[in-house]
Coordinates of C-alpha atoms in Angstrom, one line a residue:
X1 CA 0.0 0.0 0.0
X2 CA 1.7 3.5 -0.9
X3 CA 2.7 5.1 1.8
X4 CA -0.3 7.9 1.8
X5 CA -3.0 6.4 1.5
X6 CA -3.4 5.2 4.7
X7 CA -3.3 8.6 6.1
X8 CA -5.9 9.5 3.2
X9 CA -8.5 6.7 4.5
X10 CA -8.0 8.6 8.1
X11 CA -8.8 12.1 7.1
X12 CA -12.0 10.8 5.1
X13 CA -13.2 9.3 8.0
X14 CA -12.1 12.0 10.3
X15 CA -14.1 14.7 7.8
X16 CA -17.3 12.5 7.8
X17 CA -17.8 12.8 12.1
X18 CA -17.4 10.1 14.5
X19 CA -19.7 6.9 13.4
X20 CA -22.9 6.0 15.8
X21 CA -20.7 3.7 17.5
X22 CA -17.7 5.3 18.6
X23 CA -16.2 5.0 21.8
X24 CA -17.0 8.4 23.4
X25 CA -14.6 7.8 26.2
X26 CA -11.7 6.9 24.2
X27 CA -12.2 9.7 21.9
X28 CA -11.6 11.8 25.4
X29 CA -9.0 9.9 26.4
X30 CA -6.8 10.1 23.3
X31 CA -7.4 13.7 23.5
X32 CA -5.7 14.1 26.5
X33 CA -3.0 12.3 25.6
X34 CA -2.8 14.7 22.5
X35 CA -2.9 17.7 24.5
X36 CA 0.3 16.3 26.4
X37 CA 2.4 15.8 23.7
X38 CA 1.7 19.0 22.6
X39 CA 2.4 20.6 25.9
X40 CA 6.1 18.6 25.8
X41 CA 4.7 16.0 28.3
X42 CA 3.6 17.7 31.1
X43 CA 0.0 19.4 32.4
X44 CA -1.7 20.1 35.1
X45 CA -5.5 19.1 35.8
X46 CA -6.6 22.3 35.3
X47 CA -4.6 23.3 32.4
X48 CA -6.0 20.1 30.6
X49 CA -9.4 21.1 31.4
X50 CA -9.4 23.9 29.6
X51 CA -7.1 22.9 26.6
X52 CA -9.4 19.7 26.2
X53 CA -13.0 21.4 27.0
X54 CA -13.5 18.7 29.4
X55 CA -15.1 18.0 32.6
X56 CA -12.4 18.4 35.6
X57 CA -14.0 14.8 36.9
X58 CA -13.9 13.3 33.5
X59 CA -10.0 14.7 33.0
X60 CA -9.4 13.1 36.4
X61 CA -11.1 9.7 35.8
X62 CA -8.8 9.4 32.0
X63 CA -5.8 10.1 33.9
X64 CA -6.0 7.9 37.0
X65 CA -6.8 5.3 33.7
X66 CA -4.0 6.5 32.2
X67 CA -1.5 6.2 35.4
X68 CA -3.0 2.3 36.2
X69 CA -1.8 1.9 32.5
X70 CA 1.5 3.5 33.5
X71 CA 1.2 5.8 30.3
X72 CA 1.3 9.0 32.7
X73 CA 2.2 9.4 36.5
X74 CA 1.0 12.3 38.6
X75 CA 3.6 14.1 40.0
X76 CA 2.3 16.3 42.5
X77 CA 0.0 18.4 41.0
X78 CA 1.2 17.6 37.5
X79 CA 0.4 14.9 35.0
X80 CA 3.8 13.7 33.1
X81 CA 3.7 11.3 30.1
X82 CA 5.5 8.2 31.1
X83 CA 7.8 6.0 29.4
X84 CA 5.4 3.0 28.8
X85 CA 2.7 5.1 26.7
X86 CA 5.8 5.1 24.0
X87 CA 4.9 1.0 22.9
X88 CA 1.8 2.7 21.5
X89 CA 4.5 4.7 19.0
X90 CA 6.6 1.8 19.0
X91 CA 3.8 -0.7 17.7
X92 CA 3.2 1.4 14.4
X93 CA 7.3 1.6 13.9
X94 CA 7.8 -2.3 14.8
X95 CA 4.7 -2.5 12.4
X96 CA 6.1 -0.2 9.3
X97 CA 9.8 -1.6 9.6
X98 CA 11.4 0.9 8.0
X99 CA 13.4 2.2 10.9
X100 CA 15.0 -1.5 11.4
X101 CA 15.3 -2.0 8.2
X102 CA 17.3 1.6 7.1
X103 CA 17.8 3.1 10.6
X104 CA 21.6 1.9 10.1
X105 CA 21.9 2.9 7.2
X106 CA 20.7 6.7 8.2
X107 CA 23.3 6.0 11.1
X108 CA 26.4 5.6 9.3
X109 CA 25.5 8.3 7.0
X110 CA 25.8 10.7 9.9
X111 CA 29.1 9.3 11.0
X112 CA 30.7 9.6 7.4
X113 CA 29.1 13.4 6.7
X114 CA 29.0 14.3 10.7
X115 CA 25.9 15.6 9.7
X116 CA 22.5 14.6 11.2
X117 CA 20.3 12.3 8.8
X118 CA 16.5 11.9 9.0
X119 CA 13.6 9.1 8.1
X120 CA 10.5 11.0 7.3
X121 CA 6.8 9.6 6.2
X122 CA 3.7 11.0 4.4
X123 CA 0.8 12.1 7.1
X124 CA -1.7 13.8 5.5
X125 CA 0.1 17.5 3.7
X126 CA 2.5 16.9 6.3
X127 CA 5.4 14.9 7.3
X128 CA 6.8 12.9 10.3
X129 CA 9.9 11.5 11.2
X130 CA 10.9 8.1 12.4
X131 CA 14.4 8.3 12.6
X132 CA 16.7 10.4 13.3
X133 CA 20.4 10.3 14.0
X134 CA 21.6 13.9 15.4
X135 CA 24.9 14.9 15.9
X136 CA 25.3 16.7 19.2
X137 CA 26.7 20.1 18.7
X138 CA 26.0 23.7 21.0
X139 CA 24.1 24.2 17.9
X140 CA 22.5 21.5 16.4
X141 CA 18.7 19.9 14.8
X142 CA 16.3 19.6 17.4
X143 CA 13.6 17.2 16.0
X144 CA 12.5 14.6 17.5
X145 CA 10.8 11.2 16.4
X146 CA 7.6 11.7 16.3
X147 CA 7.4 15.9 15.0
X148 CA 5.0 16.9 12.5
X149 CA 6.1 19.5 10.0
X150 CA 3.8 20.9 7.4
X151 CA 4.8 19.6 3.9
X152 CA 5.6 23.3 2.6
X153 CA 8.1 24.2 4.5
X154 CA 10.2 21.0 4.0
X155 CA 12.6 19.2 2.1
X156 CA 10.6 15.8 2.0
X157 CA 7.2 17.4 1.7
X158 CA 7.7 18.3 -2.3
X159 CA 8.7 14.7 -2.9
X160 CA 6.1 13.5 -0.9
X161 CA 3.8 15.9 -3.2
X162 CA 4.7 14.7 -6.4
X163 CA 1.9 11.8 -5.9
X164 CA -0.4 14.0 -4.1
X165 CA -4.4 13.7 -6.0
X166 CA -6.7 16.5 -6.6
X167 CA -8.0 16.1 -2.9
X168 CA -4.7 16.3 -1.1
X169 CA -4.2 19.4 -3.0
X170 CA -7.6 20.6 -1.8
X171 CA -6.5 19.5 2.0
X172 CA -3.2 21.3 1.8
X173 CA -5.3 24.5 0.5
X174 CA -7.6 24.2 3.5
X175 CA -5.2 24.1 5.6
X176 CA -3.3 26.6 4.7
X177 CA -6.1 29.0 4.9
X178 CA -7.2 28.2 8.3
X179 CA -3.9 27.5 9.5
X180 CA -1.6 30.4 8.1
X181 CA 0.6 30.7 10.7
X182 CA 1.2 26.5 11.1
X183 CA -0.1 26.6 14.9
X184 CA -1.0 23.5 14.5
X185 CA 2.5 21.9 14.1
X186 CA 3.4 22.8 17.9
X187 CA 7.5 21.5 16.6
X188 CA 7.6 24.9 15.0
X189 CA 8.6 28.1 15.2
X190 CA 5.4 30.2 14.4
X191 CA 5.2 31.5 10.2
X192 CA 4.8 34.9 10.5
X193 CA 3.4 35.5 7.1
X194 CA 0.4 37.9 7.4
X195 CA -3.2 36.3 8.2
X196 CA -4.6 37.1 4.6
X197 CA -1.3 36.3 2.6
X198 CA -2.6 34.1 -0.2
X199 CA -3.0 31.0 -1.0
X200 CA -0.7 28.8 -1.8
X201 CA 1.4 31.6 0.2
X202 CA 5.2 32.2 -0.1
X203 CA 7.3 30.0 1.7
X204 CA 9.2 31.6 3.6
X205 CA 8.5 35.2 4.8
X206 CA 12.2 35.9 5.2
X207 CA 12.8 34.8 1.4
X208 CA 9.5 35.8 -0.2
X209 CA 11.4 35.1 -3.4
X210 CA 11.2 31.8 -3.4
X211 CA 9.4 29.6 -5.0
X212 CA 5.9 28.5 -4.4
X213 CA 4.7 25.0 -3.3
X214 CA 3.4 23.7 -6.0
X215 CA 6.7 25.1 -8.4
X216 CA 8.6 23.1 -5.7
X217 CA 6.9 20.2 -6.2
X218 CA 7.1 20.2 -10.2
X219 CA 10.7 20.6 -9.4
X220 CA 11.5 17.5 -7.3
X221 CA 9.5 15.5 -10.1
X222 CA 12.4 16.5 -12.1
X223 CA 15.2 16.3 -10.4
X224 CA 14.4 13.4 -7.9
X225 CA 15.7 15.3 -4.8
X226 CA 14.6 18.7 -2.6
X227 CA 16.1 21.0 -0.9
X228 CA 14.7 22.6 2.6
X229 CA 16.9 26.6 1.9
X230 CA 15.9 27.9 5.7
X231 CA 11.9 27.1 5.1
X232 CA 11.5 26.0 8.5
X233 CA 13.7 28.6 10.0
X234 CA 17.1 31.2 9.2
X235 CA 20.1 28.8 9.1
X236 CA 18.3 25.8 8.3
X237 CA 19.2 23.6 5.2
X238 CA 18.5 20.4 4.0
X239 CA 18.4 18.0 1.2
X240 CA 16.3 15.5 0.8
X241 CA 16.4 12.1 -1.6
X242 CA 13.0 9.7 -1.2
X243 CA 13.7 5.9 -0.4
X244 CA 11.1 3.8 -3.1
X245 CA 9.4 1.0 -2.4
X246 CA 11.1 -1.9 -4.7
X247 CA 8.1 -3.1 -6.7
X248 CA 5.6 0.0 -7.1
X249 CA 8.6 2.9 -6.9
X250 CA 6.7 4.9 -5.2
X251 CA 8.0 6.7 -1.8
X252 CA 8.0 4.9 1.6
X253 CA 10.2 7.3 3.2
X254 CA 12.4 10.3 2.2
X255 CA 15.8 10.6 3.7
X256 CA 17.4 14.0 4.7
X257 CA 20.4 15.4 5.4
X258 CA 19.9 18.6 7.8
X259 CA 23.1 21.3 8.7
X260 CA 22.9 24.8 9.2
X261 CA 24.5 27.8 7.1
X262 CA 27.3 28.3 9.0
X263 CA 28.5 24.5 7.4
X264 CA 27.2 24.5 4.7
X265 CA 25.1 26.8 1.5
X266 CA 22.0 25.2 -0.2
X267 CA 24.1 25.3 -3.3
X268 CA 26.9 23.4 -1.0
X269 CA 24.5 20.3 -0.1
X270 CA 23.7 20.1 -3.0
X271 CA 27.1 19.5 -5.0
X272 CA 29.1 18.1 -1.8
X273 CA 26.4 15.8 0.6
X274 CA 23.7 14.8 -2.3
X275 CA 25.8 12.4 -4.1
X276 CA 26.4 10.7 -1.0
X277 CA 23.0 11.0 -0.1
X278 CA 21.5 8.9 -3.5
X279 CA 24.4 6.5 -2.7
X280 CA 22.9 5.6 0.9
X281 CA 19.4 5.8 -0.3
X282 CA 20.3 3.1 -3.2
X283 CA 21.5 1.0 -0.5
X284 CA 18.7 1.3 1.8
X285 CA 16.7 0.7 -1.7
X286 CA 18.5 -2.5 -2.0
X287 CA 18.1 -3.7 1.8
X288 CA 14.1 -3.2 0.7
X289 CA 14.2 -5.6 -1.9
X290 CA 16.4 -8.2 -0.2
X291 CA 14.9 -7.8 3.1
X292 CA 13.2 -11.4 4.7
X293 CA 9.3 -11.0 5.6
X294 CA 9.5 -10.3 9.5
X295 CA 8.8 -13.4 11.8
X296 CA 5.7 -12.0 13.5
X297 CA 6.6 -11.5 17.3
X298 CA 3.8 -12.6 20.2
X299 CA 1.4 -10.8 20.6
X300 CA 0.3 -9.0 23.7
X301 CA -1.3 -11.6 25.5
X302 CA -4.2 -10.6 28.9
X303 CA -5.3 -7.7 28.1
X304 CA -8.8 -8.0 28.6
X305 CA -8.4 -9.9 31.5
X306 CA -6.3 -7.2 32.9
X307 CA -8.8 -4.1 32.3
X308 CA -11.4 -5.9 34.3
X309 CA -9.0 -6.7 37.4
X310 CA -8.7 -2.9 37.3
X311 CA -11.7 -2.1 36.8
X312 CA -13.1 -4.6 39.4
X313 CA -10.2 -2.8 41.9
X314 CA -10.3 1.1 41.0
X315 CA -14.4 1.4 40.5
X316 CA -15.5 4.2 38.4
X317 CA -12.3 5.9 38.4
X318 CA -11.0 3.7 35.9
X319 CA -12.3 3.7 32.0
X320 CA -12.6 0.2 30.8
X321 CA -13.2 1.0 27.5
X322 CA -10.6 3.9 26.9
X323 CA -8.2 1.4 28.3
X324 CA -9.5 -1.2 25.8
X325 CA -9.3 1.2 23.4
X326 CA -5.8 2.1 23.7
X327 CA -4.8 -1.7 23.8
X328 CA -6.1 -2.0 21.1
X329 CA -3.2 -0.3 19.2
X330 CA -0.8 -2.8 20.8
X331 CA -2.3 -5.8 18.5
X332 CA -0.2 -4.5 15.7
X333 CA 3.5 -4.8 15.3
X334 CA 6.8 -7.0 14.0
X335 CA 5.0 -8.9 11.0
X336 CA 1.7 -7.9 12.1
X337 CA 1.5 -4.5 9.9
X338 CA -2.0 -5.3 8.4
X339 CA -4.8 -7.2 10.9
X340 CA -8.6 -8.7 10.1
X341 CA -10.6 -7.4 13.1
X342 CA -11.0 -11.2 14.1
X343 CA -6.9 -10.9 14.8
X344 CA -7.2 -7.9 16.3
X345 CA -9.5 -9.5 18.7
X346 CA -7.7 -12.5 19.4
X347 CA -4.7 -10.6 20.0
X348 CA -5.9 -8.5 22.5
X349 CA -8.4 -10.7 24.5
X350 CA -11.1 -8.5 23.6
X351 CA -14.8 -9.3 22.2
X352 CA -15.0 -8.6 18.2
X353 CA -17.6 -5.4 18.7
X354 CA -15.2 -4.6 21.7
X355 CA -12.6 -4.4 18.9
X356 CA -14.7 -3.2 16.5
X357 CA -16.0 -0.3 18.3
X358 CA -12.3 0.5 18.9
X359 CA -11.1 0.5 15.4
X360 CA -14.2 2.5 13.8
X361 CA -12.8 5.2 16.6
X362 CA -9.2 5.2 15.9
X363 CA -10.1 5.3 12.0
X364 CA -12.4 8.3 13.1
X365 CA -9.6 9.8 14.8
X366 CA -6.8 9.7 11.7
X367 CA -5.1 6.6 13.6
X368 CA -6.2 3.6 12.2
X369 CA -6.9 3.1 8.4
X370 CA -8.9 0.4 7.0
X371 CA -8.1 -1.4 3.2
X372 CA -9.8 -2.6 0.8
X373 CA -9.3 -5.9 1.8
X374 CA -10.5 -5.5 5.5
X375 CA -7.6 -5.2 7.2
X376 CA -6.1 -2.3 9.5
X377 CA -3.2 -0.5 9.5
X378 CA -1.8 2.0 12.0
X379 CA -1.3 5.3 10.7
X380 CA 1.8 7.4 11.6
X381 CA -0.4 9.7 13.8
X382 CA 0.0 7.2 16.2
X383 CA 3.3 8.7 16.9
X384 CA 0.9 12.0 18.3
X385 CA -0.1 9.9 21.9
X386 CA 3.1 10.7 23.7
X387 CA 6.1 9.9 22.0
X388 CA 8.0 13.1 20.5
X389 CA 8.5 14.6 23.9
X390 CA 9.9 11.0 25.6
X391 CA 12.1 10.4 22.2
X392 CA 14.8 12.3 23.5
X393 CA 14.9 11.1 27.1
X394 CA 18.0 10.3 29.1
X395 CA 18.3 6.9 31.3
X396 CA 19.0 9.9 34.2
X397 CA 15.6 11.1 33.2
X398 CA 14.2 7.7 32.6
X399 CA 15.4 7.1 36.5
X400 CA 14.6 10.0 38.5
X401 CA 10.7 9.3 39.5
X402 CA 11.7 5.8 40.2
X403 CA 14.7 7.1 42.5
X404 CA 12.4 9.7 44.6
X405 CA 9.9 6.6 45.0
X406 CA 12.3 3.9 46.5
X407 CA 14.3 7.0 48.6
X408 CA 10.4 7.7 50.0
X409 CA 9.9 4.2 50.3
X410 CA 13.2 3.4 52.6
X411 CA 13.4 6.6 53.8
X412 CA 17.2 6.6 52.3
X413 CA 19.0 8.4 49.6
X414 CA 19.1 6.2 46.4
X415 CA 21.4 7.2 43.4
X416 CA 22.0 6.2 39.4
X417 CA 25.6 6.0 38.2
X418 CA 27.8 5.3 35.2
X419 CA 31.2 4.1 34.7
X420 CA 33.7 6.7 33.1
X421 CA 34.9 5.9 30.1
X422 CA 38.5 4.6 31.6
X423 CA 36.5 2.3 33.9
X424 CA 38.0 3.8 37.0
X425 CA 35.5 5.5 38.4
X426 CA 31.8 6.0 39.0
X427 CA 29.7 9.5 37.7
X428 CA 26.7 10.1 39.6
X429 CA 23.7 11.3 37.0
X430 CA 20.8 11.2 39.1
X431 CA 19.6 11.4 42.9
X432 CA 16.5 11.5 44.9
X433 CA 17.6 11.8 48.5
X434 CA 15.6 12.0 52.0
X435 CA 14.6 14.6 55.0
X436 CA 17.1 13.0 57.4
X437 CA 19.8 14.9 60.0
X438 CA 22.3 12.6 58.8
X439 CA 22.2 11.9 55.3
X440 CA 24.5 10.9 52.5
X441 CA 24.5 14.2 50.0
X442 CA 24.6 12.8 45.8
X443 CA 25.9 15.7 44.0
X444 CA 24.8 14.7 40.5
X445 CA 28.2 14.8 38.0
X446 CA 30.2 14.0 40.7
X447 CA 32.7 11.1 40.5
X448 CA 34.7 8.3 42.7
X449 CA 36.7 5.1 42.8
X450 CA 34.9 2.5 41.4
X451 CA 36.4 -0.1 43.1
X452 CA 35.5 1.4 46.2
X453 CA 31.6 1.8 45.5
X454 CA 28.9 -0.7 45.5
X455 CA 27.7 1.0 42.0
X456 CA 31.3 0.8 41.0
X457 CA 31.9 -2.7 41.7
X458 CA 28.6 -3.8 40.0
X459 CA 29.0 -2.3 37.0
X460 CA 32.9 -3.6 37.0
X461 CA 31.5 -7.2 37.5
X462 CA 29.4 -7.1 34.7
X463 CA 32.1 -5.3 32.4
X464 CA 35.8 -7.7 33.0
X465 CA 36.1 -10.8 35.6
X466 CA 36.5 -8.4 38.4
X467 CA 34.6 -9.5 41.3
X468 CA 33.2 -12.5 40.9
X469 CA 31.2 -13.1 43.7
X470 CA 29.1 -9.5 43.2
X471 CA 28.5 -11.2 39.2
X472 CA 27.5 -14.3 40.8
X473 CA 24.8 -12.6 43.5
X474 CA 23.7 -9.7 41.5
X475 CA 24.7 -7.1 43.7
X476 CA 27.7 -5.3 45.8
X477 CA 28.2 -4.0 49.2
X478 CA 30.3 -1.8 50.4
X479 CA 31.0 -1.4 53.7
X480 CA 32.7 1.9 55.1
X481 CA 35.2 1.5 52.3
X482 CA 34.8 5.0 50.9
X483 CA 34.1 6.6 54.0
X484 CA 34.0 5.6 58.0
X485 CA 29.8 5.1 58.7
X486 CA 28.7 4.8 55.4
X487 CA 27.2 1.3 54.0
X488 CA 25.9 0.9 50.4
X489 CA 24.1 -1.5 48.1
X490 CA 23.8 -1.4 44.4
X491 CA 22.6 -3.4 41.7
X492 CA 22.8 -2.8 37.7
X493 CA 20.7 -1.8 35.2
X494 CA 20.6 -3.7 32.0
X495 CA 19.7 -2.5 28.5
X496 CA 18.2 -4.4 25.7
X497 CA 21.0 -6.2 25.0
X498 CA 21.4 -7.2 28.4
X499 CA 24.4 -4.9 29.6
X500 CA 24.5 -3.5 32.6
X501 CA 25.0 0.5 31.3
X502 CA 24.3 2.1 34.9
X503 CA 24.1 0.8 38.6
X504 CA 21.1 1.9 41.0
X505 CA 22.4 2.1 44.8
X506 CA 21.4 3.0 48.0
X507 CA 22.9 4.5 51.0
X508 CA 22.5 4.4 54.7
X509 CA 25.0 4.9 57.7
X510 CA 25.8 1.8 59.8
X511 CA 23.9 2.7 63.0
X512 CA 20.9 2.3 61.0
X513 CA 21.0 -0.5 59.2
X514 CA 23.5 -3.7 59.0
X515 CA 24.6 -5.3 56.5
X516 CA 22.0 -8.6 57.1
X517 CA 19.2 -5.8 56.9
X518 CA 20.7 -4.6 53.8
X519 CA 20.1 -7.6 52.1
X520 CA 17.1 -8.6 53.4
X521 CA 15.0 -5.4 53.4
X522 CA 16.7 -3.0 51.4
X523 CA 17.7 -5.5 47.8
X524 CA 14.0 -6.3 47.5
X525 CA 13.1 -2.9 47.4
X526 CA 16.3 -1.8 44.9
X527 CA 15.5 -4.9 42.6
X528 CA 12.0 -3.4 42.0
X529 CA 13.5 -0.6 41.3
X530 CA 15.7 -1.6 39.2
X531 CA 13.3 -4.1 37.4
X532 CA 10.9 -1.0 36.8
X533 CA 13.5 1.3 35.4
X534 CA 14.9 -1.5 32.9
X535 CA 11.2 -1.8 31.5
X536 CA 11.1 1.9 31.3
X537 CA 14.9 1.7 29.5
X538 CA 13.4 -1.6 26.8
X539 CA 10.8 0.5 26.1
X540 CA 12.0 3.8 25.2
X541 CA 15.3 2.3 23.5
X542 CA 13.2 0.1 20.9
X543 CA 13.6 2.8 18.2
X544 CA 15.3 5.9 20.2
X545 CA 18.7 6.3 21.4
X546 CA 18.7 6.8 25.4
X547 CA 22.0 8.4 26.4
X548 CA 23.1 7.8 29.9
X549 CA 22.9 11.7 30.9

């Protein structure tokens, strides 16, 4: 299926109003999670009331649904998007592939220009990315997987235009004219073309000399690539080449490469980084064609069962159905890209009009598209519930509310660190500690000995045949070896791969507890921890880099 019309299925059903039997709650709920993103993860009750027109008891009955899902917590008086509400995202990228199949590819790319690279897909007259490999400078390219950027003011969106019908053209001109200042793409800086500058407007009001969409468009058809000359803001270049599907040629991606002005000219991209640019593109072309069909990975399995445990245990304040809805998303995935309701349903444990109900609301709301032969597909507006603003999360970020709950929990300071690049010692990138007189004080960025640490000694046990007996038990004590009094116990903290990449500890003096209670009362505690914070981790790192600090 070509890679918009998926997206065009959505915004027919979206334009027609929701169908008799939509899911009103769900509707709500995915609303909330909308206004989130858009607010960079973070809300207050209030604030969503009034950005989603809501009830403030219906806003708090979606997110105590939401936190029992553990896709937000409330922090205080704040709701914050959590990690787990990212497998939504990460079901329609296992489900499209083509960030396993060309993320590399987009990688090394960046390494040979030292440039960043992009993956961007068709959504509506606009386009998302879902990969992105960003060199870190002081100045570099923000985006995030996830961002939607109107075609217009884009190096993929011409590209993407060139197979655009008679009604996308009428959508883009819609939009435009309600939309002139792109308020809608919350990833951008504001246009600040006038409110009645015509349609199709200028580009760029900084370069008003520049060519018009549609001569943009006619352009890429001949030449095959695009360039992005400071559309979305001054200092902001790209080039752009799409990536074509092997047997109809048609565009499943575009790939980008993104500097700035002080590196390089339009003109320079074009004769210096586009010929390496069609040269990766032909090999990701290549990995399409000679790419296996994907073993389908399990399902999600209880589901059902799981919804009515809660809603048998939280009463009213939990939405069955909005959590049924949003599980519903999870049925699709690794060789599961197209499903028959009657898979759908089996996947998730759910009743067919259960499912049903579901899908006719997703299609309504642009995330869900049904074909011609009956299946669904997610739609890359999937990546709207939540996961731009967690894409660029740190493990220290990932850690922190887990840290302040276990320091709460044992009434002691608890602390994430990393080895240093030389092994040697420990660096401290996140803390939560306690209320007590005598305390231990984590100065986040801070470093020690290793080898006299328990987070030091458990991340050198998993990395050379160092302490054996801390690889053998899973965890390390150490016992008034950095300092007279103090007494700590750490464990690791795997990635996907199963590396230990940071240690969790904490710290008590000896008067309080000994080294038996340690074990006994305090490991339990840290190894929940620790197991939460490593699903956290698996989940954000499926398709996102998640840097230590």
């Amino acid at each position: 299926m070509p890679a918009a019309d998926p997206a065009l299925h959505a915004d027919v059903a979206a334009a027609a109003g929701p169908p008799d039997e939509a899911v009103g709650p769900l509707i709500r709920g995915v609303g909330v999670l909308r206004r989130l993103t858009e607010a960079g993860g973070t809300l207050g009750p209030s604030a969503l009331e009034r950005a989603t027109g809501l009830a403030r008891s219906t806003v708090d009955r979606i997110t105590a649904t939401l936190a029992r899902m553990d896709y937000v917590r409330l922090d205080g008086r704040d709701v914050v998007l959590a990690p787990r509400v990212m497998e939504l995202g990460n079901s329609y990228l296992a489900a499209l592939r083509l960030p396993v199949l060309l993320g590399a590819r987009a990688d090394a790319l960046a390494d040979e220009l030292d440039e960043s690279v992009s993956l961007a897909v068709a959504d509506l007259d606009g386009i998302r990315f879902i990969h992105q490999a960003t060199r870190r400078r002081a100045l570099s390219v923000s985006f995030r997987i996830g961002d939607l950027l109107p075609a217009e003011r884009t190096g993929p969106g011409p590209l993407f235009a060139t197979e655009w019908t008679e009604r996308d053209w009428a959508r883009w001109r819609d939009r435009r004219s309600a939309d002139p200042h792109d308020t809608a793409f919350p990833a951008l800086p504001p246009r600040q073309a006038p409110a009645d500058a015509p349609s199709p407007p200028a580009l760029s009001p900084s370069f008003p000399s520049l060519p018009s969409f549609p001569e943009r468009v006619e352009r890429a058809r001949e030449d095959g690539w695009a360039l992005d000359d400071q559309l979305i803001e001054p200092g902001l270049v790209a080039v752009s080449v799409p990536v074509r599907d092997p047997y109809t040629g048609r565009p499943v991606c575009v790939a980008s490469v993104v500097s700035h002005t002080s590196r390089h000219s339009a003109a320079d991209l074009r004769t210096s980084l586009l010929p390496r640019l069609r040269t990766a593109v032909a090999a990701m072309e290549s990995d399409l064609r000679t790419a296996p069909a994907p073993e389908p990975g399990p399902p999600p399995s209880g589901l059902a069962s799981w919804t009515t445990a809660s809603k048998h245990q939280l009463g009213r304040d939990f939405v069955e159905s909005l959590a049924r809805g949003l599980t519903v998303l999870t049925a699709f995935g690794a060789g599961r890209p197209a499903l028959p309701l009657t898979e759908v349903a089996r996947a998730t444990g759910l009743s067919r009009a259960t499912a049903r109900r579901a899908l006719l609301t997703h299609e309504h709301l642009g995330l869900v598209a049904a074909g011609p032969d009956r299946t669904f597909t997610l739609t890359p507006r999937v990546l709207d519930l939540g996961f731009p603003p967690l894409s660029r999360a740190t493990l220290a970020r990932l850690a922190e509310p887990h840290l302040r709950a276990l320091a709460q929990a044992l009434h002691e300071p608890a602390a994430l660190a990393v080895l240093t690049p030389d092994g040697t010692e420990i660096q401290y990138t996140a803390g939560a500690g306690t209320s007590r007189v005598l305390t231990v004080h984590i100065t986040v960025g801070a470093r020690l000995p290793a080898a006299a640490t328990s987070l030091g000694r458990v991340l050198l046990a998993d990395a050379s045949p160092a302490f054996p007996e801390v690889r053998a038990q899973g965890y390390a004590l150490a016992d008034e070896e950095l300092e007279s009094g103090l007494r700590s116990i750490a464990v690791p903290v795997r990635d996907r791969t199963g590396r230990a990449v940071a240690a969790v500890c904490v710290a008590t003096h000896t008067a309080r507890r000994t080294l038996e209670s340690c074990v006994h009362d305090v490991l339990p505690a840290l190894r929940t921890t620790t197991d939460h914070l490593r699903a956290d981790l698996h989940t954000a790192s499926r398709f996102t880099p998640v840097p230590p600090v």
